Amino acid sequence: AQKITQTQPGMFVQEKEAVTLDCTYDTSDQSYGLFWYKQPSSGEMIFLIYQGSYDEQNATEGRYSLNFQKARKSANLVISASQLGDSAMYFCAMMRDIIQGAQKLVFGQGTRLTINP
Amino acid sequence: EAQVTQNPRYLITVTGKKLTVTCSQNMNHEYMSWYRQDPGLGLRQIYYSMNVEVTDKGDVPEGYKVSRKEKRNFPLILESPSPNQTSLYFCASSHRGRIQPQHFGDGTRLSIL
């Protein structure tokens, strides 16, 4: 079974600083995908970034990058130059690579990030 | 604009009164899914659909029904809601494929009294 662990329930960061949100995962699969989602206080779930287990380069999307260390089974999200609007709950999630089936996302418990002015 | 639209966004209702939460996507996605989010339990999959007329149970299907008569719509039906179904519900969609990012609706906050 897949499991995602986010060990930081909450983080407080000064505006403009970079922040790293931790995510470790457990799976016996060789092929899988890792995702990060952002959930603002308004409640919606926003897709941020994706990393495939066979991707050799770390994924980047604007100010977001994913620090993928396969041997350590970690997929940390790095937000550069944080902004007040980055304050939200952040979820790490995993999906198995299967030909037929649920395409189910397994989520971690989330990290609440607060950006201070 | 590409989006997943859920309605209603908020609903307070009473035990036993049938309700339907609608979900519609305009991205021609084959795959659609429902999740519920609860404090301490995270997000859990309720039902999913890989295409029209193809649906299957997720991890927590009890008390829910779904249908997929059209590609764009995937309603969630609570035939006899109970207080333990009070939750934040999300519909998600993606292209069918082995690993695809799922795009979520804005969520529906249901309170069953």
Coordinates of N, CA and C in Angstrom, one line a residue:
Chain A
A1 N 0.8 -1.2 0.0 CA 0.0 0.0 0.0 C 0.9 1.2 0.0
Q2 N 0.4 2.3 -0.6 CA 1.1 3.5 -0.7 C 0.8 4.4 0.6
K3 N 1.8 5.1 1.0 CA 1.6 6.0 2.1 C 2.4 7.3 1.9
I4 N 1.8 8.4 2.3 CA 2.5 9.7 2.2 C 2.6 10.2 3.6
T5 N 3.8 10.7 3.9 CA 4.0 11.3 5.2 C 4.5 12.8 5.1
Q6 N 3.8 13.7 5.7 CA 4.2 15.1 5.7 C 4.4 15.4 7.2
T7 N 5.6 15.6 7.6 CA 5.9 15.7 9.1 C 5.8 17.1 9.7
Q8 N 5.5 18.0 8.8 CA 5.4 19.4 9.3 C 3.9 19.8 9.3
P9 N 3.3 19.8 10.5 CA 1.9 20.2 10.5 C 1.7 21.7 10.1
G10 N 2.7 22.5 10.6 CA 2.6 23.9 10.3 C 4.0 24.5 10.1
M11 N 4.1 25.6 9.2 CA 5.3 26.3 9.0 C 5.0 27.8 8.9
F12 N 5.9 28.5 9.5 CA 5.8 30.0 9.4 C 7.1 30.5 8.7
V13 N 6.9 31.3 7.7 CA 8.0 31.8 6.9 C 7.8 33.3 6.6
Q14 N 9.0 34.0 6.6 CA 8.9 35.4 6.2 C 8.7 35.6 4.7
E15 N 7.9 36.6 4.3 CA 7.7 36.9 2.9 C 9.1 37.0 2.2
K16 N 9.1 36.6 1.0 CA 10.3 36.6 0.1 C 11.4 35.5 0.4
E17 N 11.2 34.8 1.5 CA 12.1 33.7 1.8 C 11.7 32.5 1.0
A18 N 12.7 31.6 0.8 CA 12.3 30.3 0.2 C 11.9 29.4 1.3
V19 N 11.0 28.5 0.9 CA 10.5 27.5 1.9 C 10.5 26.1 1.3
T20 N 10.8 25.1 2.1 CA 10.8 23.7 1.7 C 9.8 23.0 2.5
L21 N 8.8 22.3 1.9 CA 7.8 21.5 2.5 C 8.2 20.1 2.3
D22 N 8.3 19.3 3.4 CA 8.8 17.9 3.3 C 7.7 16.9 3.0
C23 N 8.1 15.9 2.2 CA 7.2 14.8 1.9 C 8.0 13.6 1.7
T24 N 7.7 12.5 2.4 CA 8.3 11.2 2.2 C 7.1 10.3 1.8
Y25 N 7.5 9.2 1.1 CA 6.5 8.3 0.6 C 7.0 6.9 0.8
D26 N 6.0 6.0 0.8 CA 6.4 4.6 0.9 C 5.6 3.8 -0.2
T27 N 6.3 3.1 -1.0 CA 5.6 2.3 -2.0 C 6.6 1.2 -2.4
S28 N 6.0 0.1 -2.9 CA 6.8 -1.0 -3.4 C 6.8 -1.0 -5.0
D29 N 6.1 0.0 -5.5 CA 6.0 0.1 -7.0 C 7.3 0.7 -7.5
Q30 N 7.6 0.4 -8.8 CA 8.7 1.0 -9.4 C 8.3 2.2 -10.2
S31 N 7.1 2.3 -10.6 CA 6.6 3.4 -11.4 C 5.4 4.0 -10.7
Y32 N 5.6 5.3 -10.5 CA 4.5 6.1 -9.8 C 4.7 7.6 -10.1
G33 N 3.7 8.3 -9.6 CA 3.8 9.8 -9.8 C 3.6 10.5 -8.5
L34 N 4.2 11.6 -8.3 CA 4.1 12.4 -7.1 C 3.6 13.8 -7.5
F35 N 2.7 14.3 -6.7 CA 2.0 15.5 -6.9 C 2.0 16.4 -5.7
W36 N 1.9 17.7 -5.9 CA 1.7 18.7 -4.9 C 0.4 19.5 -5.2
Y37 N -0.4 19.6 -4.2 CA -1.6 20.5 -4.4 C -1.6 21.5 -3.3
K38 N -2.2 22.7 -3.6 CA -2.4 23.8 -2.7 C -3.9 23.9 -2.4
Q39 N -4.2 24.1 -1.1 CA -5.6 24.3 -0.7 C -5.7 25.6 0.1
P40 N -6.1 26.7 -0.5 CA -6.2 28.0 0.3 C -7.4 27.9 1.3
S41 N -7.5 28.9 2.1 CA -8.6 28.9 3.1 C -10.0 28.8 2.4
S42 N -10.1 29.2 1.2 CA -11.4 29.2 0.5 C -11.8 27.7 0.1
G43 N -10.8 26.8 0.2 CA -11.2 25.4 0.1 C -10.9 24.7 -1.1
E44 N -10.7 25.4 -2.2 CA -10.4 24.6 -3.5 C -9.1 24.0 -3.5
M45 N -8.9 23.0 -4.3 CA -7.7 22.2 -4.4 C -7.0 22.5 -5.7
I46 N -5.8 23.0 -5.7 CA -5.1 23.5 -6.9 C -3.9 22.7 -7.2
F47 N -3.8 22.1 -8.4 CA -2.7 21.3 -8.8 C -1.5 22.3 -9.0
L48 N -0.3 21.9 -8.4 CA 0.9 22.7 -8.5 C 1.9 22.1 -9.4
I49 N 2.3 20.8 -9.1 CA 3.5 20.3 -9.8 C 3.4 18.8 -9.7
Y50 N 4.1 18.1 -10.7 CA 4.1 16.7 -10.9 C 5.5 16.2 -11.2
Q51 N 5.8 15.0 -10.6 CA 7.1 14.4 -10.8 C 6.8 12.9 -11.1
G52 N 7.3 12.4 -12.2 CA 7.2 10.9 -12.4 C 8.5 10.2 -11.8
S53 N 8.3 9.0 -11.4 CA 9.4 8.3 -10.7 C 10.5 8.0 -11.6
Y54 N 10.3 8.0 -13.0 CA 11.4 7.8 -13.9 C 12.0 9.1 -14.5
D55 N 11.4 10.2 -14.0 CA 11.9 11.5 -14.5 C 13.3 11.7 -13.9
E56 N 14.3 12.0 -14.7 CA 15.6 12.2 -14.2 C 15.8 13.6 -13.7
Q57 N 15.1 14.5 -14.2 CA 15.3 15.9 -13.7 C 14.1 16.3 -12.8
N58 N 14.4 17.1 -11.8 CA 13.4 17.6 -10.9 C 12.4 18.5 -11.7
A59 N 11.2 18.4 -11.3 CA 10.1 19.2 -12.0 C 10.2 20.6 -11.5
T60 N 9.9 21.5 -12.4 CA 9.8 22.9 -12.0 C 8.6 23.5 -12.6
E61 N 7.9 24.4 -11.9 CA 6.8 25.2 -12.5 C 6.8 26.6 -11.8
G62 N 7.3 27.5 -12.6 CA 7.4 28.9 -12.0 C 8.2 28.9 -10.7
R63 N 7.6 29.4 -9.7 CA 8.3 29.5 -8.4 C 8.3 28.1 -7.6
Y64 N 7.7 27.1 -8.2 CA 7.6 25.8 -7.5 C 8.7 24.9 -8.1
S65 N 9.3 24.1 -7.3 CA 10.2 23.1 -7.8 C 10.0 21.9 -6.8
L66 N 10.3 20.7 -7.4 CA 10.1 19.5 -6.6 C 11.5 18.9 -6.5
N67 N 12.0 18.8 -5.3 CA 13.3 18.2 -5.0 C 13.0 16.7 -4.8
F68 N 13.3 15.9 -5.8 CA 12.9 14.5 -5.8 C 14.2 13.7 -5.6
Q69 N 14.2 12.9 -4.5 CA 15.3 12.0 -4.1 C 14.7 10.6 -4.0
K70 N 14.9 9.9 -5.1 CA 14.2 8.6 -5.2 C 14.7 7.6 -4.1
A71 N 16.0 7.6 -4.0 CA 16.6 6.6 -3.0 C 16.1 6.8 -1.6
R72 N 15.9 8.1 -1.3 CA 15.4 8.4 0.1 C 13.9 8.4 0.1
K73 N 13.2 8.3 -1.0 CA 11.8 8.3 -1.1 C 11.2 9.6 -0.6
S74 N 11.8 10.7 -1.1 CA 11.3 12.0 -0.6 C 11.0 12.9 -1.9
A75 N 10.1 13.7 -1.7 CA 9.6 14.6 -2.8 C 9.2 15.9 -2.2
N76 N 10.2 16.7 -1.8 CA 9.9 18.0 -1.1 C 9.6 19.1 -2.1
L77 N 8.6 19.9 -1.7 CA 8.2 21.0 -2.5 C 9.1 22.3 -2.1
V78 N 9.6 23.0 -3.0 CA 10.4 24.2 -2.7 C 9.6 25.3 -3.4
I79 N 9.3 26.3 -2.6 CA 8.7 27.6 -3.1 C 9.7 28.7 -3.0
S80 N 10.1 29.2 -4.1 CA 11.1 30.3 -4.0 C 10.4 31.7 -3.8
A81 N 11.1 32.6 -3.2 CA 10.5 34.0 -3.0 C 9.1 34.0 -2.6
S82 N 8.8 33.5 -1.4 CA 7.4 33.3 -1.0 C 6.7 34.6 -1.0
Q83 N 5.3 34.5 -1.2 CA 4.4 35.6 -1.2 C 3.3 35.4 -0.2
L84 N 2.7 36.5 0.2 CA 1.6 36.4 1.1 C 0.5 35.4 0.6
G85 N 0.3 35.4 -0.7 CA -0.7 34.5 -1.3 C -0.4 33.1 -1.3
D86 N 0.8 32.7 -0.9 CA 1.2 31.3 -0.7 C 0.7 30.7 0.6
S87 N 0.2 31.5 1.5 CA -0.4 31.0 2.7 C -1.5 30.1 2.4
A88 N -1.4 28.8 2.8 CA -2.4 27.8 2.4 C -2.0 26.5 3.0
M89 N -2.8 25.5 2.8 CA -2.5 24.1 3.2 C -1.9 23.5 1.9
Y90 N -0.9 22.7 2.1 CA -0.2 22.0 1.0 C -0.2 20.5 1.2
F91 N -0.6 19.8 0.1 CA -0.7 18.4 0.2 C 0.2 17.7 -0.8
C92 N 0.9 16.8 -0.3 CA 1.7 15.9 -1.2 C 0.8 14.7 -1.5
A93 N 0.9 14.2 -2.7 CA 0.0 13.0 -3.1 C 0.8 12.1 -4.0
M94 N 0.3 10.9 -4.1 CA 1.0 9.9 -4.9 C -0.1 9.1 -5.7
M95 N 0.3 8.7 -6.9 CA -0.5 7.8 -7.7 C 0.3 6.7 -8.3
R96 N -0.3 5.5 -8.3 CA 0.3 4.3 -8.8 C 0.3 4.4 -10.4
D97 N 1.2 3.8 -11.0 CA 1.3 3.7 -12.5 C 0.7 2.4 -12.9
I98 N -0.6 2.4 -13.1 CA -1.3 1.1 -13.5 C -2.0 1.3 -14.8
I99 N -2.1 0.2 -15.6 CA -2.7 0.3 -16.9 C -4.2 0.5 -16.8
Q100 N -4.8 -0.2 -16.0 CA -6.3 -0.1 -15.8 C -6.5 0.1 -14.3
G101 N -7.4 1.0 -14.0 CA -7.7 1.1 -12.6 C -8.1 2.5 -12.1
A102 N -8.0 2.7 -10.8 CA -8.6 3.8 -10.2 C -7.9 5.2 -10.4
Q103 N -6.7 5.2 -10.8 CA -5.9 6.5 -10.9 C -6.1 7.3 -9.6
K104 N -6.1 6.5 -8.5 CA -6.4 7.2 -7.2 C -5.2 7.9 -6.7
L105 N -5.5 9.1 -6.2 CA -4.5 9.9 -5.5 C -4.5 9.5 -4.0
V106 N -3.3 9.2 -3.4 CA -3.2 9.0 -2.0 C -2.5 10.2 -1.4
F107 N -3.2 10.9 -0.5 CA -2.7 12.2 0.0 C -2.1 12.0 1.4
G108 N -1.1 12.9 1.6 CA -0.6 13.1 3.0 C -1.6 13.9 3.8
Q109 N -1.2 14.2 5.1 CA -2.0 14.9 6.0 C -2.0 16.4 5.8
G110 N -1.0 16.9 5.0 CA -0.9 18.3 4.7 C 0.0 19.1 5.6
T111 N 0.5 20.2 5.1 CA 1.3 21.2 5.9 C 0.7 22.5 5.7
R112 N 0.4 23.2 6.8 CA -0.2 24.5 6.8 C 0.9 25.6 6.8
L113 N 1.0 26.3 5.7 CA 2.1 27.3 5.5 C 1.5 28.6 5.7
T114 N 2.2 29.4 6.5 CA 1.8 30.8 6.8 C 3.0 31.7 6.4
I115 N 2.7 32.7 5.6 CA 3.7 33.6 5.1 C 3.5 34.9 5.9
N116 N 4.5 35.3 6.6 CA 4.4 36.5 7.4 C 5.0 37.7 6.7
P117 N 4.3 38.9 6.7 CA 4.8 40.1 6.0 C 6.1 40.6 6.7
Chain B
E1 N -12.6 28.7 -20.3 CA -11.7 28.3 -19.3 C -11.9 26.9 -18.9
A2 N -10.8 26.1 -18.8 CA -10.9 24.7 -18.4 C -11.2 24.7 -16.9
Q3 N -12.2 23.9 -16.6 CA -12.6 23.8 -15.2 C -13.5 22.6 -14.9
V4 N -13.5 22.3 -13.6 CA -14.4 21.4 -13.0 C -15.4 22.1 -12.1
T5 N -16.7 22.0 -12.4 CA -17.7 22.8 -11.7 C -18.5 21.9 -10.8
Q6 N -18.6 22.2 -9.6 CA -19.4 21.5 -8.6 C -20.6 22.4 -8.1
N7 N -21.7 21.8 -7.9 CA -22.8 22.5 -7.3 C -23.6 21.6 -6.4
P8 N -24.1 22.1 -5.3 CA -23.9 23.4 -4.7 C -22.5 23.5 -4.1
R9 N -22.1 24.7 -3.7 CA -20.8 24.9 -3.0 C -21.0 24.6 -1.5
Y10 N -22.2 24.9 -1.0 CA -22.5 24.7 0.4 C -23.9 24.2 0.5
L11 N -24.2 23.2 1.4 CA -25.5 22.7 1.6 C -25.6 22.3 3.1
I12 N -26.7 22.7 3.7 CA -27.1 22.2 5.0 C -28.4 21.5 4.8
T13 N -28.5 20.3 5.3 CA -29.7 19.5 5.1 C -29.9 18.6 6.3
V14 N -31.0 17.8 6.2 CA -31.3 17.0 7.3 C -31.2 15.5 7.0
T15 N -31.0 14.7 8.0 CA -30.9 13.2 7.8 C -32.0 12.7 7.0
G16 N -31.7 11.8 6.0 CA -32.6 11.1 5.2 C -33.2 11.8 4.0
K17 N -32.9 13.1 3.8 CA -33.4 13.8 2.6 C -32.4 13.7 1.5
K18 N -32.8 12.9 0.5 CA -32.0 12.7 -0.7 C -31.4 13.9 -1.3
L19 N -30.1 13.9 -1.6 CA -29.5 15.0 -2.3 C -28.5 14.6 -3.4
T20 N -28.3 15.5 -4.3 CA -27.3 15.2 -5.4 C -26.4 16.4 -5.5
V21 N -25.1 16.0 -5.6 CA -24.1 17.0 -5.8 C -23.6 16.8 -7.3
T22 N -23.8 17.9 -8.1 CA -23.4 17.8 -9.5 C -21.9 18.1 -9.7
C23 N -21.4 17.5 -10.7 CA -20.0 17.8 -11.2 C -20.0 17.8 -12.7
S24 N -19.4 18.8 -13.2 CA -19.3 18.9 -14.7 C -17.9 19.4 -15.0
Q25 N -17.3 18.8 -16.1 CA -16.0 19.2 -16.5 C -16.0 19.5 -18.0
N26 N -15.2 20.5 -18.5 CA -15.3 20.9 -19.9 C -14.0 20.6 -20.6
M27 N -13.2 19.7 -20.1 CA -11.9 19.3 -20.6 C -11.9 18.0 -21.4
N28 N -13.0 17.5 -21.6 CA -13.2 16.2 -22.4 C -12.4 15.1 -21.7
H29 N -12.3 15.1 -20.3 CA -11.6 14.1 -19.6 C -12.4 12.8 -19.5
E30 N -11.7 11.7 -19.7 CA -12.4 10.4 -19.5 C -12.6 10.0 -18.1
Y31 N -11.6 10.4 -17.3 CA -11.6 9.9 -15.9 C -12.2 10.9 -15.0
M32 N -13.1 10.5 -14.1 CA -13.7 11.4 -13.1 C -13.8 10.7 -11.8
S33 N -13.7 11.4 -10.7 CA -13.6 10.8 -9.4 C -14.2 11.7 -8.3
W34 N -14.7 11.1 -7.2 CA -15.2 11.9 -6.1 C -14.3 11.5 -4.9
Y35 N -13.9 12.6 -4.1 CA -13.2 12.4 -2.9 C -14.0 13.1 -1.7
R36 N -13.8 12.7 -0.5 CA -14.2 13.4 0.6 C -13.0 13.8 1.5
Q37 N -13.1 14.9 2.1 CA -12.0 15.4 3.0 C -12.5 15.6 4.4
D38 N -11.9 14.9 5.3 CA -12.3 15.0 6.7 C -11.0 15.3 7.6
P39 N -11.2 16.1 8.6 CA -10.0 16.4 9.5 C -9.5 15.1 10.1
G40 N -8.2 15.0 10.0 CA -7.5 13.9 10.6 C -7.5 12.6 9.7
L41 N -8.3 12.6 8.7 CA -8.4 11.5 7.8 C -8.0 11.8 6.4
G42 N -7.8 13.1 6.1 CA -7.3 13.5 4.8 C -8.4 13.3 3.7
L43 N -7.9 13.2 2.5 CA -8.8 12.9 1.4 C -8.9 11.5 1.0
R44 N -10.1 11.0 0.8 CA -10.3 9.6 0.5 C -11.2 9.5 -0.7
Q45 N -10.9 8.5 -1.6 CA -11.7 8.4 -2.8 C -13.0 7.6 -2.5
I46 N -14.1 8.2 -3.0 CA -15.4 7.6 -2.8 C -15.8 6.6 -4.0
Y47 N -15.8 7.2 -5.2 CA -16.1 6.5 -6.4 C -15.3 7.1 -7.5
Y48 N -15.1 6.3 -8.6 CA -14.5 6.8 -9.8 C -15.1 6.3 -11.0
S49 N -14.8 6.9 -12.1 CA -15.4 6.5 -13.4 C -14.3 6.6 -14.5
M50 N -14.1 5.6 -15.2 CA -13.0 5.6 -16.2 C -13.6 6.1 -17.6
N51 N -14.9 6.0 -17.7 CA -15.5 6.5 -18.9 C -17.0 6.4 -18.8
V52 N -17.7 6.8 -19.8 CA -19.2 6.8 -19.8 C -19.7 5.4 -19.5
E53 N -20.6 5.3 -18.5 CA -21.2 4.0 -18.1 C -20.2 3.1 -17.4
V54 N -19.1 3.5 -17.0 CA -18.1 2.7 -16.3 C -17.8 3.4 -15.0
T55 N -18.3 2.8 -13.9 CA -18.0 3.4 -12.6 C -17.5 2.2 -11.7
D56 N -16.8 2.6 -10.6 CA -16.4 1.6 -9.6 C -16.1 2.3 -8.3
K57 N -16.1 1.4 -7.3 CA -16.0 1.9 -5.9 C -14.6 2.3 -5.6
G58 N -14.5 3.4 -4.8 CA -13.2 3.7 -4.2 C -13.0 3.1 -2.8
D59 N -12.4 3.9 -1.9 CA -12.1 3.4 -0.6 C -13.3 3.5 0.4
V60 N -14.2 4.5 0.2 CA -15.3 4.7 1.1 C -16.6 4.9 0.4
P61 N -17.1 3.9 -0.3 CA -18.3 4.1 -1.1 C -19.6 4.0 -0.4
E62 N -19.6 3.5 0.8 CA -20.9 3.2 1.5 C -21.7 4.5 1.7
G63 N -23.0 4.4 1.3 CA -23.9 5.5 1.5 C -23.9 6.5 0.3
Y64 N -23.2 6.1 -0.8 CA -23.1 7.0 -2.0 C -23.5 6.2 -3.2
K65 N -24.0 6.9 -4.2 CA -24.2 6.4 -5.5 C -23.6 7.4 -6.5
V66 N -23.3 6.9 -7.7 CA -22.8 7.8 -8.8 C -23.4 7.3 -10.1
S67 N -23.4 8.1 -11.1 CA -23.7 7.7 -12.4 C -22.9 8.4 -13.4
R68 N -22.7 7.8 -14.6 CA -21.9 8.5 -15.6 C -22.6 8.3 -17.0
K69 N -23.6 9.1 -17.2 CA -24.4 8.9 -18.4 C -23.8 9.7 -19.6
E70 N -23.1 10.8 -19.2 CA -22.4 11.6 -20.2 C -21.0 11.8 -19.8
K71 N -20.1 12.1 -20.7 CA -18.7 12.2 -20.4 C -18.4 13.3 -19.5
R72 N -19.1 14.4 -19.6 CA -18.8 15.6 -18.9 C -19.3 15.6 -17.4
N73 N -20.3 14.8 -17.1 CA -21.0 14.9 -15.8 C -20.8 13.7 -15.0
F74 N -20.7 13.9 -13.7 CA -20.5 12.7 -12.8 C -21.1 13.1 -11.4
P75 N -22.4 13.0 -11.3 CA -23.1 13.4 -10.1 C -22.9 12.4 -9.0
L76 N -22.8 13.0 -7.7 CA -22.7 12.1 -6.5 C -24.1 12.2 -5.8
I77 N -24.6 11.0 -5.5 CA -26.0 10.9 -5.0 C -25.9 10.4 -3.6
L78 N -26.5 11.1 -2.6 CA -26.7 10.5 -1.3 C -28.2 10.2 -1.1
E79 N -28.5 8.9 -1.2 CA -29.9 8.6 -1.1 C -30.6 8.9 0.2
S80 N -29.9 8.6 1.3 CA -30.4 8.8 2.6 C -29.3 9.3 3.5
P81 N -29.0 10.6 3.4 CA -27.8 11.2 4.1 C -27.9 11.0 5.6
S82 N -26.7 10.8 6.2 CA -26.6 10.7 7.6 C -25.5 11.7 8.1
P83 N -25.5 12.0 9.4 CA -24.6 13.0 9.9 C -23.1 12.6 9.6
N84 N -22.8 11.3 9.6 CA -21.4 11.0 9.3 C -20.9 11.2 7.9
Q85 N -21.8 11.7 7.0 CA -21.5 12.1 5.7 C -21.3 13.6 5.6
T86 N -21.3 14.3 6.7 CA -20.9 15.7 6.8 C -19.4 15.8 6.5
S87 N -19.1 16.6 5.4 CA -17.7 16.6 4.9 C -17.6 17.6 3.8
L88 N -16.3 17.7 3.4 CA -16.0 18.6 2.2 C -15.8 17.6 1.1
Y89 N -16.5 17.8 0.0 CA -16.5 16.8 -1.1 C -15.8 17.5 -2.3
F90 N -15.0 16.7 -3.0 CA -14.3 17.2 -4.2 C -14.6 16.2 -5.4
C91 N -14.9 16.9 -6.5 CA -14.9 16.1 -7.8 C -13.6 16.4 -8.5
A92 N -13.0 15.4 -9.1 CA -11.8 15.6 -9.9 C -11.9 14.9 -11.2
S93 N -11.1 15.4 -12.2 CA -11.1 14.8 -13.5 C -9.7 14.8 -14.1
S94 N -9.5 13.9 -15.0 CA -8.2 13.9 -15.7 C -8.4 13.1 -17.0
H95 N -7.4 13.2 -17.9 CA -7.4 12.3 -19.0 C -7.1 10.9 -18.5
R96 N -7.7 9.9 -19.2 CA -7.3 8.5 -18.7 C -6.0 8.2 -19.2
G97 N -5.2 7.7 -18.4 CA -3.8 7.3 -18.7 C -3.2 6.8 -17.5
R98 N -2.0 6.4 -17.6 CA -1.4 5.7 -16.4 C -1.1 6.7 -15.3
I99 N -0.6 7.8 -15.5 CA -0.4 8.8 -14.4 C -0.8 10.1 -15.0
Q100 N -1.8 10.7 -14.5 CA -2.3 12.0 -15.0 C -2.6 13.0 -13.8
P101 N -2.2 14.2 -13.9 CA -2.6 15.2 -12.9 C -4.2 15.3 -12.9
Q102 N -4.7 15.3 -11.7 CA -6.2 15.4 -11.6 C -6.5 16.9 -11.2
H103 N -7.5 17.4 -11.9 CA -8.0 18.7 -11.7 C -9.3 18.7 -10.9
F104 N -9.2 19.5 -9.8 CA -10.3 19.4 -8.8 C -11.3 20.6 -9.0
G105 N -12.6 20.3 -8.6 CA -13.5 21.3 -8.5 C -13.3 22.1 -7.2
D106 N -14.1 23.1 -7.0 CA -13.9 24.0 -5.8 C -14.4 23.4 -4.5
G107 N -15.0 22.3 -4.6 CA -15.4 21.6 -3.4 C -16.9 22.0 -3.0
T108 N -17.5 21.0 -2.3 CA -18.9 21.2 -1.8 C -18.9 20.9 -0.3
R109 N -19.2 21.8 0.5 CA -19.3 21.6 1.9 C -20.7 21.2 2.3
L110 N -20.8 19.9 2.7 CA -22.1 19.4 3.1 C -22.2 19.2 4.6
S111 N -23.3 19.7 5.2 CA -23.6 19.5 6.6 C -24.9 18.8 6.7
I112 N -24.9 17.6 7.3 CA -26.1 16.8 7.5 C -26.5 16.8 9.0
L113 N -27.6 17.4 9.2 CA -28.1 17.6 10.6 C -28.9 16.4 11.1

